[in-house]
mmCIF file of C-alpha atoms and ligand atoms in Angstrom:
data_model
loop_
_atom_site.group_PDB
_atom_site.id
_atom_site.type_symbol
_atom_site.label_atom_id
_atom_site.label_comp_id
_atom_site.label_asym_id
_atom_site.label_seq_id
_atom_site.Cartn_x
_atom_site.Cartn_y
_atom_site.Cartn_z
ATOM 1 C CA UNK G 20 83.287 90.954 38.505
ATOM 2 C CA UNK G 21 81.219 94.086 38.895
ATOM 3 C CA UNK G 22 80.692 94.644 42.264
ATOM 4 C CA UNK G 23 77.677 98.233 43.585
ATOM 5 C CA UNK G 24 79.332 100.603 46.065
ATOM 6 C CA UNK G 25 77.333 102.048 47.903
ATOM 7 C CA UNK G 26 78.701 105.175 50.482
ATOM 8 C CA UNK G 27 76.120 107.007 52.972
ATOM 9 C CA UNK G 28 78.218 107.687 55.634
ATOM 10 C CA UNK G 29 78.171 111.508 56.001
ATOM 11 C CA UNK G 30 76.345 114.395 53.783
ATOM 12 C CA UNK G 31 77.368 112.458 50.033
ATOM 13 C CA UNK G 32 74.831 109.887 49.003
ATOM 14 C CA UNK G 33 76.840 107.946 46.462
ATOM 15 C CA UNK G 34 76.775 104.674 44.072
ATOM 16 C CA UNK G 35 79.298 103.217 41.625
ATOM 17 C CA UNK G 36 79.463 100.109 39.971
ATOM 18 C CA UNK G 37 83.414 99.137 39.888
ATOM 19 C CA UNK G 38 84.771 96.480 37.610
ATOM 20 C CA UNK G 39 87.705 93.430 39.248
ATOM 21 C CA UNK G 40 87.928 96.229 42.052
ATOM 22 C CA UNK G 41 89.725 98.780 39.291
ATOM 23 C CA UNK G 42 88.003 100.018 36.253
ATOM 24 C CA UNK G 43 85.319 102.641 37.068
ATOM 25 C CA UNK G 44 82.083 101.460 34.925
ATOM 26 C CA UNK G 45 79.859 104.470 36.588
ATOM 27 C CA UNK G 46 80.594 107.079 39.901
ATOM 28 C CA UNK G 47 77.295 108.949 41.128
ATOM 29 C CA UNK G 48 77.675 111.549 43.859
ATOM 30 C CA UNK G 49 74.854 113.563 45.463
ATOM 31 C CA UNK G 50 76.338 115.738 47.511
ATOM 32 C CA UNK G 51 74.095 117.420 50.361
ATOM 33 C CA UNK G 52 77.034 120.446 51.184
ATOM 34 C CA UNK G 53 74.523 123.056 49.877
ATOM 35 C CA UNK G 54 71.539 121.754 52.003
ATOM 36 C CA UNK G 55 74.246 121.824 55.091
ATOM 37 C CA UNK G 56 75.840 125.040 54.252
ATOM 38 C CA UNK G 57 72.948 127.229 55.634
ATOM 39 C CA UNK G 58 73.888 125.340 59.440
ATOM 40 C CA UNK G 59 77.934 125.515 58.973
ATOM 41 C CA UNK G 60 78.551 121.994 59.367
ATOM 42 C CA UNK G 61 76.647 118.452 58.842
ATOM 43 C CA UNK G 62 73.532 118.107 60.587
ATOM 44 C CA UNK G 63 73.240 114.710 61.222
ATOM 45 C CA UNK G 64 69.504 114.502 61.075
ATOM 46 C CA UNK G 65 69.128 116.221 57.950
ATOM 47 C CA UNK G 66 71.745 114.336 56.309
ATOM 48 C CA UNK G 67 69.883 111.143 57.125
ATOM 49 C CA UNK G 68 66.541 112.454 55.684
ATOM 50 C CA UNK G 69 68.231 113.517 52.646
ATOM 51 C CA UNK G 70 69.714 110.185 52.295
ATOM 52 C CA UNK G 71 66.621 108.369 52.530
ATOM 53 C CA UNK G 72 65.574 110.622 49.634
ATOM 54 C CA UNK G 73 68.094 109.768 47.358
ATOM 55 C CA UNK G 74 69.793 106.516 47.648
ATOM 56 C CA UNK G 75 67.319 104.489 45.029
ATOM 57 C CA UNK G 76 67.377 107.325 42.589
ATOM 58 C CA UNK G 77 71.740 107.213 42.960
ATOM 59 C CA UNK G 78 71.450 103.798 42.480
ATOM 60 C CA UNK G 79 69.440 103.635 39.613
ATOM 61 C CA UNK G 80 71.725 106.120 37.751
ATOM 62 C CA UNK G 81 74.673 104.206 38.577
ATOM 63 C CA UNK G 82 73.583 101.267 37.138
ATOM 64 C CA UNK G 83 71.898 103.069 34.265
ATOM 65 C CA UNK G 84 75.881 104.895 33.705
ATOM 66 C CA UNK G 85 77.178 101.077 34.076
ATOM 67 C CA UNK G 86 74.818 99.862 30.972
ATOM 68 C CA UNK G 87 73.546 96.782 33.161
ATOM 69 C CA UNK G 88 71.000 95.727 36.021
ATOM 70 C CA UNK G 89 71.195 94.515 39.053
ATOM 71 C CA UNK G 90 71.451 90.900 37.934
ATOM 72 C CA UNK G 91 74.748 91.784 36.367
ATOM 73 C CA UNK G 92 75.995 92.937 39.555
ATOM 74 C CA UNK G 93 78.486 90.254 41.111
ATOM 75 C CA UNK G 94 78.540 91.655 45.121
ATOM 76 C CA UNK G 95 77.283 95.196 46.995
ATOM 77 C CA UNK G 96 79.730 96.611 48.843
ATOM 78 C CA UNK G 97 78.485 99.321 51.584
ATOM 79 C CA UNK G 98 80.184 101.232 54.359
ATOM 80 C CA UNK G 99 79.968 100.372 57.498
ATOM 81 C CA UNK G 100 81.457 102.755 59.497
ATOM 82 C CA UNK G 101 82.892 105.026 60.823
ATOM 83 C CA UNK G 102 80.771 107.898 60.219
ATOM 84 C CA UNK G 103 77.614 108.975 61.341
ATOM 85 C CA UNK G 104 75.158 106.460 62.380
ATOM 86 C CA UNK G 105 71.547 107.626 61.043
ATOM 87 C CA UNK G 106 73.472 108.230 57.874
ATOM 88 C CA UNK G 107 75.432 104.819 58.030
ATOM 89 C CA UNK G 108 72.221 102.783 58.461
ATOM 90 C CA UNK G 109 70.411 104.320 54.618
ATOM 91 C CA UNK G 110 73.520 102.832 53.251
ATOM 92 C CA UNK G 111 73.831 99.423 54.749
ATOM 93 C CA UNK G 112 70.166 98.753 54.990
ATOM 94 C CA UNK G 113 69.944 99.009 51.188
ATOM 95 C CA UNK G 114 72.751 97.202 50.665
ATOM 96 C CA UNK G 115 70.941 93.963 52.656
ATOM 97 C CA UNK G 116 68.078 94.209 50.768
ATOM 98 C CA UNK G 117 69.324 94.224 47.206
ATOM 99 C CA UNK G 118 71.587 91.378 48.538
ATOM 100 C CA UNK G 119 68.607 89.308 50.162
ATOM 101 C CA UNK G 120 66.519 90.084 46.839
ATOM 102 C CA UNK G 121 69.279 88.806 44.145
ATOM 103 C CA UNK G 122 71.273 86.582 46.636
ATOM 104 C CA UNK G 123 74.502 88.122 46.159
ATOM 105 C CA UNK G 124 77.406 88.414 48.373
ATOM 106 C CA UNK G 125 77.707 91.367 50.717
ATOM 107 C CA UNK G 126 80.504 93.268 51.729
ATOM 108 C CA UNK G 127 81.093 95.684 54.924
ATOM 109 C CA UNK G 128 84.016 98.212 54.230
ATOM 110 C CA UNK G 129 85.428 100.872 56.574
ATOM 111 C CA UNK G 130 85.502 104.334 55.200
ATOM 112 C CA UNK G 131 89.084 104.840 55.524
ATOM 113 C CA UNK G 132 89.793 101.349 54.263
ATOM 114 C CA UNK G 133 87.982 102.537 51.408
ATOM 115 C CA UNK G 134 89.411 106.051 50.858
ATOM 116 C CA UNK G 135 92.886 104.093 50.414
ATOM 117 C CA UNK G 136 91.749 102.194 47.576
ATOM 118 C CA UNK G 137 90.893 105.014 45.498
ATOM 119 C CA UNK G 138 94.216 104.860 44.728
ATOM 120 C CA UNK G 139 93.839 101.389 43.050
ATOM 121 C CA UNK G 140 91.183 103.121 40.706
ATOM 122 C CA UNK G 141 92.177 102.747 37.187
ATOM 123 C CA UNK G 142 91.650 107.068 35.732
ATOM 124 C CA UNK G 143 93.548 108.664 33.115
ATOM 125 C CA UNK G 144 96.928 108.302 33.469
ATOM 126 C CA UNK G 145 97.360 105.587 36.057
ATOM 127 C CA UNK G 146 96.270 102.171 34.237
ATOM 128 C CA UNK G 147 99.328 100.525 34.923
ATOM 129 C CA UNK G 148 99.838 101.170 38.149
ATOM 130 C CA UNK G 149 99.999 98.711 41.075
ATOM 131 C CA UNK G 150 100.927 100.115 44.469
ATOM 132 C CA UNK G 151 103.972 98.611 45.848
ATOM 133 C CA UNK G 152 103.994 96.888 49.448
ATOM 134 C CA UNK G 153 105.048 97.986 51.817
ATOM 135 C CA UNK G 154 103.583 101.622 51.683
ATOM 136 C CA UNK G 155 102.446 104.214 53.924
ATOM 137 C CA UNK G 156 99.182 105.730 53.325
ATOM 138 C CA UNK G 157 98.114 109.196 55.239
ATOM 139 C CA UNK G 158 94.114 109.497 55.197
ATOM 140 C CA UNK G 159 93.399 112.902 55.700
ATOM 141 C CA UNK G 160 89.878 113.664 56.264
ATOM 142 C CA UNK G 161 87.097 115.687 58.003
ATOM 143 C CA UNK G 162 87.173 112.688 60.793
ATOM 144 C CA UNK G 163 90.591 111.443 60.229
ATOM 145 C CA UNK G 164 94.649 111.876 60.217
ATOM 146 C CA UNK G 165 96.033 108.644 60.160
ATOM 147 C CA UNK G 166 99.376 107.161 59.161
ATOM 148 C CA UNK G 167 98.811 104.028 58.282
ATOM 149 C CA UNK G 168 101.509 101.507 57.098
ATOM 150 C CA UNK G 169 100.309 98.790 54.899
ATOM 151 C CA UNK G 170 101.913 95.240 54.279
ATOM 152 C CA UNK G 171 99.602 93.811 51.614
ATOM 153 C CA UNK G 172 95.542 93.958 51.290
ATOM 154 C CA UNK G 173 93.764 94.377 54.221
ATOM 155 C CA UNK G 174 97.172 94.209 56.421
ATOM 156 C CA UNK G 175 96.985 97.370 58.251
ATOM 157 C CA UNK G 176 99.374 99.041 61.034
ATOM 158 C CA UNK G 177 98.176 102.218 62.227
ATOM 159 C CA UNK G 178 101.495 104.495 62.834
ATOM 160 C CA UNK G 179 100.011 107.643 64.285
ATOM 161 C CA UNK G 180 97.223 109.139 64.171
ATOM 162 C CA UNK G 181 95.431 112.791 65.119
ATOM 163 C CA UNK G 182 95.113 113.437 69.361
ATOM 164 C CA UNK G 183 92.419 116.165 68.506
ATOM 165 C CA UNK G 184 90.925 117.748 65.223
ATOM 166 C CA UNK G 185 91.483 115.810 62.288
ATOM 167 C CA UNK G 186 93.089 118.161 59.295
ATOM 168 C CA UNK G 187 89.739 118.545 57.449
ATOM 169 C CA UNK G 188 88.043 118.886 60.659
ATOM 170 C CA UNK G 189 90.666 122.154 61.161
ATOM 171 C CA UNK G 190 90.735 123.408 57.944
ATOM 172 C CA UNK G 191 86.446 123.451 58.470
ATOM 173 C CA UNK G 192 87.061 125.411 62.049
ATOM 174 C CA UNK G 193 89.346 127.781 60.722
ATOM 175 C CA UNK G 194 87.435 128.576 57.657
ATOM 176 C CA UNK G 195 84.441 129.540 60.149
ATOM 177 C CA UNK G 196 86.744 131.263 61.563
ATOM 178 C CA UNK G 197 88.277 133.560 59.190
ATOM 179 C CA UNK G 198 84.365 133.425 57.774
ATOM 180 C CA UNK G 199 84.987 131.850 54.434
ATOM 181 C CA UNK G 200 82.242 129.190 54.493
ATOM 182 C CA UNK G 201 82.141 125.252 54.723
ATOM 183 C CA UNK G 202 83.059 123.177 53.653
ATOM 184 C CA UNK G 203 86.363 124.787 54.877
ATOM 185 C CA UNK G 204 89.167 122.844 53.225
ATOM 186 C CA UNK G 205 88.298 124.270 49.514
ATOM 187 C CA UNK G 206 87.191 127.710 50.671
ATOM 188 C CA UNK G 207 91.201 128.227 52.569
ATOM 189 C CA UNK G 208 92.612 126.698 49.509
ATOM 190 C CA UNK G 209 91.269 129.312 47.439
ATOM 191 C CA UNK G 210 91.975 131.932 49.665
ATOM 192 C CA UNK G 211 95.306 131.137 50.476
ATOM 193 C CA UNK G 212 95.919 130.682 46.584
ATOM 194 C CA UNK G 213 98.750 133.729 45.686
ATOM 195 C CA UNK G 214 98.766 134.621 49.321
ATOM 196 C CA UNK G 215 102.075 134.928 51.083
ATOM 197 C CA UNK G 216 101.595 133.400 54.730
ATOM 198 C CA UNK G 217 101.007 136.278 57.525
ATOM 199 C CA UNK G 218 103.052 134.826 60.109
ATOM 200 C CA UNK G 219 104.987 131.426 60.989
ATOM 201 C CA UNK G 220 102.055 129.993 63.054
ATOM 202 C CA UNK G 221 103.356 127.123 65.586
ATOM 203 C CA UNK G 222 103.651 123.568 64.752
ATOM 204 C CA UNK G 223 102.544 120.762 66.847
ATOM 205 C CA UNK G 224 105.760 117.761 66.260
ATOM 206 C CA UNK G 225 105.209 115.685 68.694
ATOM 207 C CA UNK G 226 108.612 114.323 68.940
ATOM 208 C CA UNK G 227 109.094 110.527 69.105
ATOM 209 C CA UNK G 228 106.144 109.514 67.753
ATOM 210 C CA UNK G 229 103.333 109.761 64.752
ATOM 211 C CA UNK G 230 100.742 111.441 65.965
ATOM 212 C CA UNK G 231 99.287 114.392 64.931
ATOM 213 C CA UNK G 232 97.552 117.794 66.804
ATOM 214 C CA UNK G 233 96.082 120.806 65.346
ATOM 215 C CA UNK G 234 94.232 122.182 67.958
ATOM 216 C CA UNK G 235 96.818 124.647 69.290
ATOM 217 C CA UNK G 236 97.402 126.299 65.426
ATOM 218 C CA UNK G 237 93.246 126.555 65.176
ATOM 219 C CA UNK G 238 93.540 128.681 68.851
ATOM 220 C CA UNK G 239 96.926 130.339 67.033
ATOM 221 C CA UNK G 240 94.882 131.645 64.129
ATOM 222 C CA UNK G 241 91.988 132.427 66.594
ATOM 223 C CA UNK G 242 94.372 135.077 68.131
ATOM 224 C CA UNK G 243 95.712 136.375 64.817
ATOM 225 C CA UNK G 244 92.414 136.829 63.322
ATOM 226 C CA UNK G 245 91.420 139.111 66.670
ATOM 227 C CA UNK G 246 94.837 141.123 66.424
ATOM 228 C CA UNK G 247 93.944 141.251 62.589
ATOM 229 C CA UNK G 248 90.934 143.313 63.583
ATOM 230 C CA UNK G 249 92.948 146.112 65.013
ATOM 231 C CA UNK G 250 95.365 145.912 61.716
ATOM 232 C CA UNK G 251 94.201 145.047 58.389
ATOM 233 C CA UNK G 252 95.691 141.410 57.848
ATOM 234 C CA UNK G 253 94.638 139.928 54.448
ATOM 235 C CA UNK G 254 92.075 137.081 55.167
ATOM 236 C CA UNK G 255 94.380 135.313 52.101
ATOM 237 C CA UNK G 256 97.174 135.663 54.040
ATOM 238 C CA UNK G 257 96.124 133.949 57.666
ATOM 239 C CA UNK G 258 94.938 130.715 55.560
ATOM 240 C CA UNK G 259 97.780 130.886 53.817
ATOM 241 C CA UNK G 260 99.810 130.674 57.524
ATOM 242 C CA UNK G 261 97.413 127.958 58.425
ATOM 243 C CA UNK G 262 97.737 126.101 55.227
ATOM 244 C CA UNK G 263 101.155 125.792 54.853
ATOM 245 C CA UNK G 264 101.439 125.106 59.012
ATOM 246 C CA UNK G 265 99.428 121.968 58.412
ATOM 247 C CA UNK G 266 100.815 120.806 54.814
ATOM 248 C CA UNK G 267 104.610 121.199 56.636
ATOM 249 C CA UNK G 268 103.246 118.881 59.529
ATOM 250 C CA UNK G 269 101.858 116.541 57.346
ATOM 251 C CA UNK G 270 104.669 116.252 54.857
ATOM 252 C CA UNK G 271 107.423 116.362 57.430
ATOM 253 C CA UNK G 272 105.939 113.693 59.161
ATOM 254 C CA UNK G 273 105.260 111.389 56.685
ATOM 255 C CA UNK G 274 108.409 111.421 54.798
ATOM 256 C CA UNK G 275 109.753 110.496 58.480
ATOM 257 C CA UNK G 276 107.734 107.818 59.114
ATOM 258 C CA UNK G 277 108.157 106.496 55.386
ATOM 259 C CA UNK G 278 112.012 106.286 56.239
ATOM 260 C CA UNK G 279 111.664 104.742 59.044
ATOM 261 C CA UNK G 280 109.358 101.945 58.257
ATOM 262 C CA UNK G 281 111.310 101.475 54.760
ATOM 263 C CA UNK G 282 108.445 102.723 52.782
ATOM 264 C CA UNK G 283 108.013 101.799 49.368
ATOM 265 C CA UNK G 284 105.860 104.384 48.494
ATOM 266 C CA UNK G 285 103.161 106.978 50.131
ATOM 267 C CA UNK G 286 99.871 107.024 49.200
ATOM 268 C CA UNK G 287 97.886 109.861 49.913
ATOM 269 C CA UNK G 288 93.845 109.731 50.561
ATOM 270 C CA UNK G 289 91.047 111.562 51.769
ATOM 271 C CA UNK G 290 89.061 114.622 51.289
ATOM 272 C CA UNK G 291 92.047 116.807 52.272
ATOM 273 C CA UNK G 292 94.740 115.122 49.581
ATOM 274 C CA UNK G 293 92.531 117.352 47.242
ATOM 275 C CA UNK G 294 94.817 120.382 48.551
ATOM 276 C CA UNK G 295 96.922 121.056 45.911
ATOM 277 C CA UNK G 296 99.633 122.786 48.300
ATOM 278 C CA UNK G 297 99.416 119.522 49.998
ATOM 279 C CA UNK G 298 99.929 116.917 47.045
ATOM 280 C CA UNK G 299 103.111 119.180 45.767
ATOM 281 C CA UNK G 300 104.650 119.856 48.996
ATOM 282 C CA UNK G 301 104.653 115.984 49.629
ATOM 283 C CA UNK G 302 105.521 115.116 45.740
ATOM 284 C CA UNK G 303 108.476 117.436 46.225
ATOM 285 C CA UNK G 304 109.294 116.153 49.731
ATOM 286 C CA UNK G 305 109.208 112.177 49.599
ATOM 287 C CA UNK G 306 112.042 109.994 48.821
ATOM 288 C CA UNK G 307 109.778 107.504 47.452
ATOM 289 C CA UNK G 308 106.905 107.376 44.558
ATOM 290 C CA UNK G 309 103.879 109.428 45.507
ATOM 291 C CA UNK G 310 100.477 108.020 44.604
ATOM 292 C CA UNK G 311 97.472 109.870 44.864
ATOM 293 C CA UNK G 312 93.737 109.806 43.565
ATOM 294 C CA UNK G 313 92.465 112.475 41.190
ATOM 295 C CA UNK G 314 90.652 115.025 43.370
ATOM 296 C CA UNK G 315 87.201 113.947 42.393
ATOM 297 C CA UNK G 316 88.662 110.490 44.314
ATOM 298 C CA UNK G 317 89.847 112.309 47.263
ATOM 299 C CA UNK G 318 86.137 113.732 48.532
ATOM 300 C CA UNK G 319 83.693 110.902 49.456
ATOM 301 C CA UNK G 320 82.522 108.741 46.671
ATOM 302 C CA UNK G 321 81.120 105.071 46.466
ATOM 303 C CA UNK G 322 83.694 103.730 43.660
ATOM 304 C CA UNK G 323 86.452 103.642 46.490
ATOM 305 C CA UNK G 324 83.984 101.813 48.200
ATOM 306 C CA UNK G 325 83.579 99.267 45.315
ATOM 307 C CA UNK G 326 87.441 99.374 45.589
ATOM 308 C CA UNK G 327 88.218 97.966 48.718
ATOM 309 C CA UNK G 328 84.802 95.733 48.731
ATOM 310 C CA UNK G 329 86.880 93.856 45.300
ATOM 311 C CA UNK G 330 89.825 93.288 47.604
ATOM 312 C CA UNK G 331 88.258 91.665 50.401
ATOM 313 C CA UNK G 332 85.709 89.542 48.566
ATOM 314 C CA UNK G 333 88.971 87.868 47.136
ATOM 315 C CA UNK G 334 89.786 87.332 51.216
ATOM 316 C CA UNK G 335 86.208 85.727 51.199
ATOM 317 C CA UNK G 336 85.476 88.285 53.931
ATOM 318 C CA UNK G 337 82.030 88.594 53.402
ATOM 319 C CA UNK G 338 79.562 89.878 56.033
ATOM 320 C CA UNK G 339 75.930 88.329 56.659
ATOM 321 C CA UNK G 340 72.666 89.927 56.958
ATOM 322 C CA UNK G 341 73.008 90.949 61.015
ATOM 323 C CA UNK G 342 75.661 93.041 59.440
ATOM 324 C CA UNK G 343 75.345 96.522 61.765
ATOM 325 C CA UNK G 344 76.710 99.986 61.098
ATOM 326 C CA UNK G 345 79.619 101.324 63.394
ATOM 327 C CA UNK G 346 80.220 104.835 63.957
ATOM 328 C CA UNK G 347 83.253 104.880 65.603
ATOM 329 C CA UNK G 348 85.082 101.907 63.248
ATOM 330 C CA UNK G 349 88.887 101.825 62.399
ATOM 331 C CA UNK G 350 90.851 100.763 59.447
ATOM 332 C CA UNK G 351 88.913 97.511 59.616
ATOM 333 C CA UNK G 352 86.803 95.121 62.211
ATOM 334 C CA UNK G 353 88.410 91.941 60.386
ATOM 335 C CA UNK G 354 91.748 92.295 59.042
ATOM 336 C CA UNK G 355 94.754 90.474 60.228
ATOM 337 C CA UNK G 356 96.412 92.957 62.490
ATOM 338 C CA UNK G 357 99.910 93.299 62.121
ATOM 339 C CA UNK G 358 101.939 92.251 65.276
ATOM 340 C CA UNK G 359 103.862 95.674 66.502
ATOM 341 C CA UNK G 360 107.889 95.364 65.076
HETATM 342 O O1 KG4 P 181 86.903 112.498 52.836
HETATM 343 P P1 KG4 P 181 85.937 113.592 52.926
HETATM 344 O O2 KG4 P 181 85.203 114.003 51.676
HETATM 345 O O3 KG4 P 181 84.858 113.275 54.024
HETATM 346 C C1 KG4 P 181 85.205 112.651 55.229
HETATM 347 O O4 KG4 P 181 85.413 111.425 55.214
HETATM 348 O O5 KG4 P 181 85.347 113.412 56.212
HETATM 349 O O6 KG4 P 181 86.725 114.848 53.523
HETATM 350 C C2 KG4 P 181 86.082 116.046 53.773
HETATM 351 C C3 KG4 P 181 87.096 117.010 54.334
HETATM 352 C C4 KG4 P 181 86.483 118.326 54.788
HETATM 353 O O7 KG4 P 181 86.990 118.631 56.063
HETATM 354 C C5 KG4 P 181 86.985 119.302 53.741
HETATM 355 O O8 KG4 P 181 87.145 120.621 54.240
HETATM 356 C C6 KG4 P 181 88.310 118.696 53.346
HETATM 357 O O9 KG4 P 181 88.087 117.311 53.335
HETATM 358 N N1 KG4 P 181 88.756 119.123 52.014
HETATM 359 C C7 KG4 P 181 89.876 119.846 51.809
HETATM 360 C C8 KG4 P 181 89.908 120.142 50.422
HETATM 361 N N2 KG4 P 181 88.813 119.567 49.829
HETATM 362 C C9 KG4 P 181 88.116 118.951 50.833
HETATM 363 N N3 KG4 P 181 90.818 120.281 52.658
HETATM 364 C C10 KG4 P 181 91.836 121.019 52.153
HETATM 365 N N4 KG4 P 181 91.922 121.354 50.846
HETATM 366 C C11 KG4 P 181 90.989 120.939 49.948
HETATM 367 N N5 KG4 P 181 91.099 121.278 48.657
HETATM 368 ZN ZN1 ZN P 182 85.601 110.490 53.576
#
């Protein structure tokens, strides 16, 4: 079955037409980062406007990459959250009208639901793959750090998750910081590429549990970069101190909780498992198989979308046409969750 994904939920307008939940027929992106740039961040506003502006024209080249029409198309699957709501609404309004118009099936997926099933994309390299259950999945994003353990599809247990920034949301500060540009995550990587590290800057561990903070190392690298004014201190080399801080977190905590909970194997998602220092340091580090999604995968996109809309269609979890957008939404509104061990 070909199911439309359709992704609006921050500055990437995106549409994909995904076949049985796995084979990618077509992946359109139009990314707004340049039109944000100018303001250092996502302006919410904006990002709805520009939305508006391209959603039909996205949609029409995905299908037009698929080879087919929207009466080939067996169910739309749109995000419903979290994210930001102006942006949220382009997205799921579109998705209820080509449903309504071709009575098709609809299906409301949450973003981080959805970044996990880019790993279930079929790409080069990873056709026979099936993840294994039990795994543990970290979602690192610009909104979200979240350890996530997961039983089977849709069977969720959050683990731990970030008390303050998320890691994109840090790497983004920082880079303002250090003045390299947004979005920050790619600008530090590059930086910090060849760099050795200035200084060991702190880790937050958080002892006995799975959360995550990275507030205190963005106020550590706030004070380096001011004592780096009086001595000249390599921009390279403070995100390369920042970069590994927050890889070592990541990875050390992960491979913990992966033990613990008798992982499997970790899957890694989200805009930030595009950091290459990342994906080796936790290749290198785990016990278990590592999976992770090709970096075009990793950044927003509306096949992951189609991904984890597949999966829950087969659940007959279907929403109706009252469906509304949520900014703040979890893992999932509907899922089974699993009863704490
Ligand atoms: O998943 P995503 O595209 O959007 C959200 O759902 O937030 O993630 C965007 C975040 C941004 O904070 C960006 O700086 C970060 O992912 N990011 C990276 C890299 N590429 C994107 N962070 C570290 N290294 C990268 N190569
Ligand atoms: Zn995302």
């Amino acid at each position: 079955m070909k199911v439309l994904g359709i992704e609006t939920s921050c500055d990437e307008t995106a549409a994909a037409v995904v076949e049985d939940g796995r084979t990618i027929l077509s992946n359109v992106v139009a990314s707004q980062v340049d039109l944000h740039a100018r303001y250092g961040g996502v302006v919410p506003e904006v990002a709805s406007r520009k939305h508006l502006e391209s959603i039909l024209p996205v949609i029409d080249t995905a299908l037009n990459e698929a080879g087919c029409r929207l009466s080939d198309i067996g169910a739309v699957a749109t995000t419903m959250g979290p994210g930001l709501s102006g942006a949220l609404l382009v997205g799921v309004n579109v998705a209820k009208a080509i449903v309504f118009a071709y009575r098709l099936p609809l299906v409301a997926v949450s973003h981080l639901e959805a970044h996990i099933y880019a790993n279930w994309l079929r790409t080069e390299g990873t056709d026979a793959y099936e993840p294994q259950f039990p795994l543990l999945a970290l979602v690192v994003s610009g909104g979200h750090t979240e350890l996530v353990l997961m039983k089977g599809h849709g069977l969720y247990r959050e683990l731990g998750r970030t008390r303050d920034d998320a890691a994109g949301e840090a790497f983004d500060k920082v880079a303002r910081l250090l003045g390299l540009g947004f979005p920050g995550g790619p600008a530090i990587e590059k930086a910090a590429a060849g760099a050795r590290p200035a200084v060991r800057l702190p880790r937050a561990w958080l002892p006995g549990t799975h959360d995550f903070s990275f507030s205190g190392l963005k106020t550590a690298v706030l004070r380096l970069s001011k004592e780096r004014e009086g001595r000249a201190l390599p921009v390279g080399e403070v995100a390369a101190a920042f970069q590994e801080a927050v890889v070592d977190v990541l990875v050390t905590k992960t491979v913990r909780a992966a033990r613990e909970e008798r992982a499997r194997e970790i899957i890694l998602a989200g805009g930030v498992a595009a950091n290459k220092a990342l994906r080796n340091a936790l290749t290198d580090a785990s016990p278990v198989p590592v999976r992770m999604p090709p970096l075009f995968l990793c950044t927003d996109n509306a096949a992951m979308v189609a991904a984890g809309g597949y999966y829950r269609l087969q659940r007959g979890e279907t929403a109706g046409l009252d469906l509304d957008v949520m900014a703040g939404l979890g893992l999932t509104p509907s899922s089974t969750p699993l009863p704490a061990p």
